Short mmCIF file of C-alpha atoms and ligand atoms in Angstrom, two decimals:
data_model
loop_
_atom_site.label_atom_id
_atom_site.label_comp_id
_atom_site.label_asym_id
_atom_site.label_seq_id
_atom_site.Cartn_x
_atom_site.Cartn_y
_atom_site.Cartn_z
CA MET A 1 0.04 -0.03 -0.09
CA PHE A 2 2.89 2.31 0.59
CA GLU A 3 5.22 1.20 -2.34
CA HIS A 4 4.74 4.58 -4.07
CA GLN A 5 7.58 6.86 -3.51
CA ASP A 6 6.81 10.57 -2.76
CA VAL A 7 9.64 12.18 -4.67
CA LEU A 8 8.96 15.50 -2.91
CA ALA A 9 9.21 14.28 0.72
CA ALA A 10 12.46 15.99 1.35
CA LEU A 11 10.41 19.29 1.21
CA ASN A 12 8.65 18.08 4.51
CA GLY A 13 11.70 18.49 6.57
CA LYS A 14 13.65 21.46 7.78
CA LEU A 15 15.42 22.54 5.08
CA PRO A 16 16.41 26.35 4.20
CA LEU A 17 15.03 27.44 0.88
CA PRO A 18 18.29 27.29 -1.39
CA LYS A 19 18.10 23.23 -0.31
CA LYS A 20 14.67 23.11 -1.31
CA ILE A 21 15.36 24.85 -4.67
CA GLU A 22 18.09 22.67 -5.38
CA TYR A 23 16.03 19.54 -4.42
CA ILE A 24 13.36 20.60 -7.04
CA HIS A 25 16.08 21.41 -9.65
CA GLY A 26 17.32 17.92 -9.12
CA LEU A 27 13.86 16.41 -9.76
CA LEU A 28 13.46 18.60 -12.69
CA ARG A 29 16.61 17.67 -14.49
CA ASP A 30 15.71 13.91 -14.09
CA ARG A 31 12.76 14.62 -16.38
CA PHE A 32 14.31 17.71 -18.32
CA ASP A 33 17.68 17.40 -18.37
CA PHE A 34 18.31 20.62 -20.28
CA ILE A 35 17.36 22.66 -17.15
CA ASP A 36 20.83 23.88 -15.89
CA ARG A 37 20.16 26.70 -13.85
CA VAL A 38 17.09 27.54 -11.54
CA SER A 39 16.96 31.13 -9.79
CA ILE A 40 14.96 33.58 -7.80
CA ALA A 41 15.37 37.33 -7.77
CA ILE A 42 13.38 39.43 -5.05
CA TYR A 43 12.16 42.67 -5.77
CA ASP A 44 12.67 45.67 -3.02
CA PRO A 45 10.15 48.21 -3.90
CA LYS A 46 11.69 50.80 -1.42
CA THR A 47 15.01 50.86 -3.60
CA ASP A 48 13.36 49.52 -6.88
CA LEU A 49 16.13 46.62 -6.68
CA LEU A 50 15.83 43.35 -8.12
CA LYS A 51 18.23 41.16 -5.83
CA THR A 52 19.44 37.40 -6.43
CA PHE A 53 17.96 35.42 -3.78
CA VAL A 54 18.63 31.71 -4.53
CA HIS A 55 20.03 29.68 -7.12
CA SER A 56 20.83 26.30 -8.17
CA SER A 57 23.27 25.36 -11.13
CA ASN A 58 26.52 23.62 -11.57
CA ASP A 59 28.56 26.34 -12.81
CA GLU A 60 29.84 29.27 -10.74
CA ASP A 61 26.90 31.43 -11.01
CA PRO A 62 27.09 34.65 -12.82
CA LEU A 63 24.67 36.57 -10.75
CA ILE A 64 25.73 35.71 -6.89
CA LEU A 65 25.24 38.90 -4.68
CA TYR A 66 23.95 40.89 -7.77
CA SER A 67 21.32 43.35 -7.85
CA ALA A 68 19.87 45.99 -10.30
CA ARG A 69 17.37 48.45 -10.76
CA LEU A 70 14.21 47.16 -12.35
CA ALA A 71 13.94 50.45 -14.04
CA ASP A 72 17.29 49.76 -15.77
CA SER A 73 15.79 46.62 -17.35
CA ALA A 74 13.57 47.04 -20.39
CA SER A 75 12.78 43.35 -20.74
CA MET A 76 12.09 42.66 -16.98
CA LYS A 77 9.75 45.64 -17.20
CA GLU A 78 7.99 44.33 -20.17
CA ILE A 79 7.47 40.77 -18.63
CA LEU A 80 5.83 42.89 -15.61
CA LYS A 81 3.71 44.69 -18.09
CA VAL A 82 2.62 41.42 -19.50
CA GLY A 83 2.26 39.90 -16.11
CA ARG A 84 3.00 36.18 -17.73
CA PRO A 85 6.09 34.24 -18.01
CA ARG A 86 8.39 35.13 -20.87
CA VAL A 87 10.35 32.41 -22.88
CA VAL A 88 13.28 33.18 -24.84
CA ASN A 89 14.40 30.08 -26.93
CA ASP A 90 17.53 32.14 -28.15
CA LEU A 91 19.27 34.57 -25.88
CA ASN A 92 21.20 35.87 -28.83
CA ILE A 93 18.49 38.01 -29.74
CA PHE A 94 19.59 40.18 -26.63
CA SER A 95 23.25 40.45 -28.15
CA LYS A 96 22.81 43.96 -29.41
CA ALA A 97 22.00 45.93 -26.09
CA PRO A 98 21.71 43.53 -23.28
CA ALA A 99 21.18 44.45 -19.68
CA GLU A 100 24.05 43.50 -17.51
CA HIS A 101 22.24 40.60 -15.83
CA THR A 102 21.28 39.32 -19.35
CA ARG A 103 24.85 39.61 -20.52
CA ARG A 104 26.26 37.57 -17.75
CA ILE A 105 24.08 34.96 -18.26
CA ALA A 106 24.70 34.69 -21.79
CA ASP A 107 28.57 34.82 -21.17
CA LEU A 108 28.06 31.64 -19.27
CA LYS A 109 26.65 30.26 -22.22
CA TYR A 110 22.92 29.85 -21.41
CA LYS A 111 20.84 29.98 -24.63
CA SER A 112 17.33 29.73 -23.52
CA SER A 113 15.47 31.37 -20.74
CA TYR A 114 11.98 30.87 -19.04
CA THR A 115 11.18 34.11 -16.72
CA MET A 116 8.10 33.75 -14.46
CA PRO A 117 7.01 36.96 -12.63
CA MET A 118 6.06 35.96 -8.98
CA PHE A 119 2.87 37.71 -7.01
CA MET A 120 1.78 37.60 -3.67
CA ASN A 121 -1.87 38.68 -3.20
CA GLY A 122 -1.65 40.37 -6.79
CA GLU A 123 1.54 42.22 -5.48
CA PHE A 124 4.81 41.48 -7.70
CA PHE A 125 7.65 40.40 -5.76
CA GLY A 126 10.30 38.73 -7.75
CA PHE A 127 11.01 36.64 -10.61
CA LEU A 128 12.02 32.88 -11.20
CA PHE A 129 14.14 31.93 -13.92
CA PHE A 130 14.72 28.53 -15.67
CA ASN A 131 17.93 28.66 -17.84
CA SER A 132 19.55 26.30 -20.20
CA HIS A 133 22.63 25.87 -22.36
CA ARG A 134 20.63 24.48 -25.17
CA ARG A 135 18.62 26.42 -27.84
CA ASN A 136 15.09 25.97 -28.34
CA VAL A 137 14.34 23.63 -25.45
CA PHE A 138 11.14 25.24 -24.18
CA ASP A 139 8.41 23.78 -25.98
CA GLU A 140 4.70 23.29 -25.15
CA THR A 141 4.86 20.08 -22.89
CA THR A 142 7.79 21.53 -21.12
CA LEU A 143 6.12 24.77 -20.53
CA HIS A 144 2.86 23.12 -19.22
CA TYR A 145 4.89 21.62 -16.71
CA LEU A 146 7.18 24.42 -15.97
CA ASP A 147 4.21 26.63 -15.22
CA MET A 148 3.17 24.27 -12.60
CA VAL A 149 6.49 23.90 -10.97
CA GLY A 150 6.90 27.77 -11.33
CA HIS A 151 3.81 28.39 -9.32
CA LEU A 152 4.84 25.75 -6.55
CA VAL A 153 8.19 27.17 -6.18
CA SER A 154 6.91 30.63 -5.83
CA LEU A 155 4.61 29.37 -3.08
CA LEU A 156 7.61 28.03 -1.26
CA VAL A 157 9.32 31.32 -1.52
CA ILE A 158 6.09 33.23 -0.27
CA HIS A 159 6.22 30.82 2.59
CA ASP A 160 9.72 31.52 3.37
CA MET A 161 9.55 35.38 3.07
CA SER A 162 6.00 35.96 4.90
CA THR A 163 7.68 33.94 8.02
CA THR A 164 10.38 36.23 7.99
CA ARG A 165 8.53 39.29 7.59
CA SER A 166 5.66 38.41 9.95
CA LEU A 167 8.74 37.53 12.61
CA TYR A 168 9.96 41.00 11.91
CA ALA A 169 6.74 42.89 12.23
CA ILE A 170 5.39 40.77 15.22
CA VAL A 171 8.74 41.44 17.28
CA LYS A 172 8.55 45.22 16.34
CA THR A 173 4.75 45.74 16.67
CA ALA A 174 4.93 44.28 20.31
CA ALA A 175 7.96 46.58 21.23
CA ASN A 176 6.23 49.50 20.17
CA MET A 177 2.80 48.52 21.82
CA THR A 178 4.18 47.72 25.01
CA LEU A 179 5.85 50.84 25.73
CA HIS A 180 4.34 53.27 22.74
CA ARG A 181 7.75 54.35 21.69
CA ASP A 182 10.26 53.65 19.06
CA VAL A 183 13.76 53.10 20.75
CA GLU A 184 15.64 54.35 17.60
CA THR A 185 14.90 56.35 14.55
CA GLY A 186 13.48 54.91 11.33
CA ALA A 187 16.20 56.52 9.63
CA HIS A 188 19.05 55.20 11.69
CA LEU A 189 17.52 51.68 11.34
CA ASP A 190 17.40 52.15 7.30
CA ARG A 191 20.87 53.37 7.32
CA MET A 192 22.42 50.56 9.54
CA SER A 193 20.51 47.86 8.00
CA ASN A 194 21.58 49.14 4.33
CA PHE A 195 25.38 49.41 5.93
CA ALA A 196 24.91 45.59 7.24
CA ARG A 197 23.86 44.40 3.94
CA LEU A 198 26.72 46.05 2.29
CA ILE A 199 29.18 44.71 4.41
CA ALA A 200 27.50 41.15 4.36
CA LYS A 201 27.86 41.34 0.65
CA GLU A 202 31.63 42.33 0.84
CA VAL A 203 32.57 39.48 3.08
CA ALA A 204 30.29 36.91 1.69
CA LYS A 205 32.81 34.82 0.04
CA LYS A 206 35.10 34.41 2.72
CA TYR A 207 32.56 33.53 5.22
CA GLN A 208 30.12 31.44 2.98
CA LEU A 209 27.15 33.60 3.09
CA ASN A 210 24.83 32.91 0.27
CA ASP A 211 22.48 35.57 -0.93
CA GLU A 212 19.36 34.20 1.25
CA LEU A 213 21.74 34.59 4.50
CA VAL A 214 22.82 38.47 3.30
CA GLU A 215 19.10 39.06 2.76
CA HIS A 216 18.24 37.77 6.45
CA ILE A 217 21.16 39.88 7.92
CA PHE A 218 19.66 42.84 6.09
CA LEU A 219 16.12 42.13 7.20
CA PHE A 220 16.91 41.44 10.77
CA SER A 221 19.69 43.84 11.80
CA PRO A 222 17.04 46.55 12.50
CA LEU A 223 16.10 44.59 15.52
CA HIS A 224 19.46 44.61 17.07
CA ASP A 225 18.45 46.99 19.87
CA ILE A 226 14.85 45.70 20.48
CA GLY A 227 15.86 44.84 24.04
CA LYS A 228 16.14 48.85 24.55
CA ILE A 229 12.43 48.82 25.27
CA GLY A 230 13.34 47.34 28.38
CA ILE A 231 15.40 50.41 29.42
CA SER A 232 13.87 53.35 31.33
CA ASP A 233 13.72 56.68 29.44
CA SER A 234 15.83 58.42 32.23
CA ILE A 235 18.80 56.25 31.01
CA LEU A 236 17.81 55.89 27.33
CA LEU A 237 17.44 59.53 26.89
CA LYS A 238 19.77 60.87 29.40
CA PRO A 239 21.61 64.07 27.82
CA GLY A 240 25.03 63.36 29.49
CA LYS A 241 27.14 60.65 30.15
CA LEU A 242 25.79 57.43 32.13
CA THR A 243 26.90 56.51 35.62
CA LYS A 244 28.68 53.23 35.92
CA ALA A 245 25.40 51.61 37.33
CA GLU A 246 23.25 53.13 34.68
CA PHE A 247 25.76 51.66 31.98
CA ASP A 248 25.49 48.30 33.57
CA THR A 249 21.66 48.65 33.37
CA MET A 250 21.94 49.72 29.83
CA LYS A 251 24.15 46.77 28.69
CA THR A 252 21.30 44.32 29.76
CA HIS A 253 19.65 45.40 26.41
CA ALA A 254 21.17 42.71 24.64
CA SER A 255 20.32 39.86 26.65
CA LYS A 256 16.94 41.51 27.07
CA GLY A 257 16.69 41.43 23.31
CA GLY A 258 17.41 37.80 23.21
CA GLU A 259 14.77 36.94 25.76
CA ILE A 260 12.04 39.07 23.69
CA ILE A 261 13.05 37.10 20.61
CA ASP A 262 13.03 33.78 22.11
CA MET A 263 9.72 34.50 23.39
CA MET A 264 8.22 35.42 20.27
CA LEU A 265 9.65 32.53 18.23
CA GLY A 266 7.81 30.46 21.18
CA ASN A 267 4.68 31.94 20.80
CA LEU A 268 4.59 31.83 17.08
CA GLY A 269 5.67 28.22 17.05
CA LEU A 270 9.07 29.18 14.96
CA ASP A 271 11.89 27.79 17.24
CA ALA A 272 12.68 25.66 14.14
CA PHE A 273 12.45 28.34 11.70
CA PRO A 274 15.84 28.15 9.79
CA HIS A 275 16.81 31.70 10.15
CA ALA A 276 15.91 32.34 13.76
CA GLU A 277 19.43 32.31 14.88
CA ILE A 278 20.53 34.69 12.72
CA LEU A 279 18.06 37.31 14.53
CA ARG A 280 18.72 35.54 18.02
CA ASN A 281 22.64 36.38 17.42
CA ILE A 282 22.21 39.84 16.19
CA ALA A 283 20.30 40.90 19.26
CA LEU A 284 22.21 39.12 21.85
CA TYR A 285 25.74 39.68 20.40
CA HIS A 286 25.96 42.87 18.58
CA HIS A 287 28.13 44.29 21.60
CA GLU A 288 30.82 41.78 21.42
CA ALA A 289 34.58 42.61 21.00
CA ILE A 290 37.03 40.80 19.17
CA ASN A 291 39.37 40.59 22.08
CA GLY A 292 36.69 39.30 24.38
CA SER A 293 35.91 42.73 26.39
CA GLY A 294 32.31 43.07 25.04
CA TYR A 295 29.08 42.62 26.84
CA ASN A 296 29.26 38.85 27.19
CA GLY A 297 33.01 38.35 26.88
CA LEU A 298 32.68 36.08 23.62
CA MET A 299 36.17 35.92 21.86
CA ASP A 300 36.61 36.45 18.12
CA GLN A 301 35.87 33.13 16.76
CA GLU A 302 33.07 32.61 19.27
CA ILE A 303 31.32 35.83 17.78
CA PRO A 304 28.72 34.82 14.84
CA ILE A 305 29.74 36.69 11.67
CA GLU A 306 26.00 38.47 11.40
CA ALA A 307 26.83 39.99 14.92
CA LYS A 308 30.23 41.23 14.11
CA ILE A 309 28.68 42.94 10.71
CA VAL A 310 25.76 44.40 12.53
CA ALA A 311 28.37 45.50 15.21
CA VAL A 312 30.36 47.71 12.68
CA ALA A 313 27.08 49.07 10.72
CA ASP A 314 25.57 50.05 14.14
CA VAL A 315 28.40 51.96 15.54
CA PHE A 316 29.26 53.56 12.35
CA ASP A 317 26.02 55.07 12.21
CA ALA A 318 25.84 55.72 16.07
CA LEU A 319 29.04 57.72 15.52
CA THR A 320 27.83 59.58 12.46
CA SER A 321 24.32 60.38 13.88
CA VAL A 322 23.28 62.91 16.66
CA ARG A 323 22.53 61.10 19.87
CA PRO A 324 21.14 62.89 22.95
CA TYR A 325 24.47 62.27 24.51
CA LYS A 326 26.71 63.29 21.51
CA GLU A 327 26.88 65.28 18.30
CA ALA A 328 27.49 63.76 14.84
CA TRP A 329 30.90 62.80 13.78
CA SER A 330 32.19 63.10 10.16
CA ASN A 331 32.37 59.83 7.89
CA ASP A 332 36.26 60.49 8.17
CA ARG A 333 36.62 60.52 11.98
CA ALA A 334 34.29 57.61 12.21
CA PHE A 335 36.39 55.52 9.70
CA ILE A 336 39.48 56.60 11.55
CA PHE A 337 37.97 55.50 14.80
CA LEU A 338 36.71 52.05 13.48
CA LYS A 339 40.26 51.57 11.92
CA SER A 340 41.70 52.16 15.60
CA MET A 341 39.86 49.56 17.12
CA VAL A 342 40.42 46.42 14.41
CA GLY A 343 41.55 43.48 16.17
CA THR A 344 40.33 44.69 19.72
CA LYS A 345 36.83 45.72 19.15
CA PHE A 346 35.92 45.18 15.63
CA ASP A 347 36.43 42.57 12.91
CA ASN A 348 39.05 43.47 10.30
CA ASP A 349 37.08 42.40 7.40
CA CYS A 350 33.88 44.17 8.11
CA VAL A 351 35.67 47.21 8.82
CA ALA A 352 37.46 47.24 5.44
CA ALA A 353 34.30 46.31 3.68
CA LEU A 354 32.67 49.39 4.92
CA ILE A 355 35.66 51.57 4.35
CA ASN A 356 35.99 50.18 0.83
CA CYS A 357 32.60 51.19 -0.01
CA ARG A 358 32.76 54.64 0.59
CA ALA A 359 30.72 55.82 -2.32
CA GLU A 360 27.88 53.38 -1.44
CA VAL A 361 27.81 54.37 2.23
CA GLU A 362 27.63 57.78 1.22
CA ALA A 363 24.51 56.88 -1.32
CA ILE A 364 22.85 55.25 1.84
CA GLN A 365 23.31 58.57 3.84
CA GLN A 366 22.06 60.65 1.13
CA ARG A 367 19.07 58.27 0.49
CA PHE A 368 17.83 57.71 4.23
CA LYS A 369 18.63 61.30 5.65
CA GLU A 370 17.78 62.05 9.37
CA ASP A 371 14.06 62.61 10.23
CA HIS A 372 12.88 65.09 13.00
CA LEU A 373 13.55 63.02 15.83
CA GLY A 374 17.50 63.43 14.81
P1 LIG B 1 23.99 53.75 20.89
O1 LIG B 1 23.71 55.18 20.83
O2 LIG B 1 23.06 53.03 19.50
O3 LIG B 1 25.42 53.34 20.51
C1 LIG B 1 25.72 52.00 20.25
C2 LIG B 1 27.51 51.94 20.11
O4 LIG B 1 28.10 52.77 19.18
C3 LIG B 1 27.63 52.08 21.55
O5 LIG B 1 27.70 51.03 22.24
C4 LIG B 1 29.23 52.69 20.97
O6 LIG B 1 30.10 51.30 20.87
C5 LIG B 1 29.19 53.26 19.80
N1 LIG B 1 29.38 54.61 20.27
C6 LIG B 1 27.96 55.45 20.08
N2 LIG B 1 28.42 56.78 20.30
C7 LIG B 1 29.63 56.78 20.63
C8 LIG B 1 30.78 57.80 21.21
O7 LIG B 1 30.39 58.86 21.14
N3 LIG B 1 32.01 57.50 21.31
C9 LIG B 1 32.39 56.05 20.97
N4 LIG B 1 33.66 55.54 21.23
N5 LIG B 1 31.59 55.06 20.69
C10 LIG B 1 30.32 55.42 20.49
P2 LIG B 1 27.86 51.09 23.98
O8 LIG B 1 28.82 51.93 24.06
O9 LIG B 1 28.00 49.61 24.32
O10 LIG B 1 26.62 51.55 24.15
C11 LIG B 1 25.15 51.08 24.08
C12 LIG B 1 24.16 52.07 24.09
O11 LIG B 1 24.08 52.70 25.38
C13 LIG B 1 24.01 53.30 23.30
O12 LIG B 1 23.56 52.76 21.98
C14 LIG B 1 23.28 54.37 23.88
O13 LIG B 1 21.76 53.92 23.65
C15 LIG B 1 23.83 53.96 25.35
N6 LIG B 1 24.59 54.91 25.65
C16 LIG B 1 26.05 54.62 25.76
N7 LIG B 1 26.82 55.67 26.22
C17 LIG B 1 25.79 56.76 26.64
C18 LIG B 1 26.05 57.87 27.19
O14 LIG B 1 26.96 58.35 27.72
N8 LIG B 1 24.80 58.61 27.67
C19 LIG B 1 23.59 58.04 27.20
N9 LIG B 1 22.47 58.66 27.49
N10 LIG B 1 23.57 56.88 26.63
C20 LIG B 1 24.78 56.08 26.35
C1 LIG B 2 17.11 44.82 -21.48
O1 LIG B 2 16.61 44.81 -20.18
O2 LIG B 2 17.40 45.93 -21.93
C2 LIG B 2 17.85 43.43 -22.19
C3 LIG B 2 17.28 42.42 -21.63
C4 LIG B 2 17.08 41.97 -20.34
O3 LIG B 2 17.28 42.44 -19.44
O4 LIG B 2 16.82 40.60 -20.35
C1 LIG B 3 18.59 35.70 -15.38
O1 LIG B 3 18.06 34.42 -15.65
O2 LIG B 3 18.60 35.91 -14.26
C2 LIG B 3 18.18 36.72 -16.33
C3 LIG B 3 18.16 36.52 -17.73
C4 LIG B 3 16.67 36.52 -18.51
O3 LIG B 3 16.05 35.82 -18.55
O4 LIG B 3 16.74 37.83 -19.00
FE1 LIG B 4 22.81 47.74 21.12
FE1 LIG B 5 21.44 50.94 16.91
#
């Protein structure tokens, strides 16, 4: 009675999204051996960026950690306008003036592509691509099957993304509701999370962070100080320097943040969510120092990379912003400070990543200027 094998049974397990996509790609290849690459790009309406998210291919991927503005790709916009999958059975038709991502795909000798726009409750949120090294492979039978698989894959992505989004929204809403206040300004959070993403991308190769992990570091980094909701205004908003006792109280914000997050994960039944650990590590360990002198005394190798990244992003933005207790520093002064603390407080790669991307840092500062709260 149970002789039938459910070939998709692996999807029942606790697997991160890239593993699930790889698995589906493997099954697809059993039937359509010409499908050489499956990939997903997510759209961020705030920045108009289309960002690579997940891919499965045998080659070195041409689009790892790549993002491009949707406005810059005529063909992508056209797909969106039509609202249906686009099939190109010979990518050479783009050889005249291809967008950069299409050129990279063609450079790797992909000849055909199937591109499906993905929607969540009618809202566009990204593209799914199937690519082949062969020409003219996408016939009627194949397309019928790929449409089905495509929609199933998009449901997997929706599930993964909405878990991340609800988790973020619930932690943040609960924090705001309990104390009717935001502990940090929106502009600070936008800037520091974009700095964190920039650093994560730069160190991704060395620390084997794939696109999906980079994206989660970006999404969860604004929650680093969520534990500050447990700190009274008299300390949090004190115009002057904190006393030793006040600072000791202040330091509990990291462990308080960890507790809040664990409680939320438990209440939501999300303890097994694959990326819960990233969120927890960011809240708990964003004030660790390389030499062990941070809040919990973790040493260099014991500090998770996401916490090292967020530490640099957060401190850089704290230094270059006005605080109730300090003036804003210039970027030059902040860079010199970060460099002087490499190896004692901060991770060398993370500091170098930020400093090497000065143009992008300044673009982020331009885009997310201080609001009235300062
Ligand atoms: P925050 O304002 O978000 O600052 C985050 C981190 O940026 C600080 O962690 C520190 O590493 C760095 N930072 C910020 N401003 C300065 C600065 O003027 N000089 C230097 N050298 N580093 C700076 P830290 O020190 O563990 O503080 C954690 C939190 O405690 C701060 O978060 C802030 O909310 C509060 N805090 C720290 N010092 C004071 C203070 O003198 N007065 C008040 N009212 N709050 C303070
Ligand atoms: C373009 O967008 O202008 C070229 C083709 C593509 O992006 O696929
Ligand atoms: C891609 O596969 O990532 C883009 C190439 C295309 O189909 O235009
Ligand atoms: Fe903090
Ligand atoms: Fe902060």
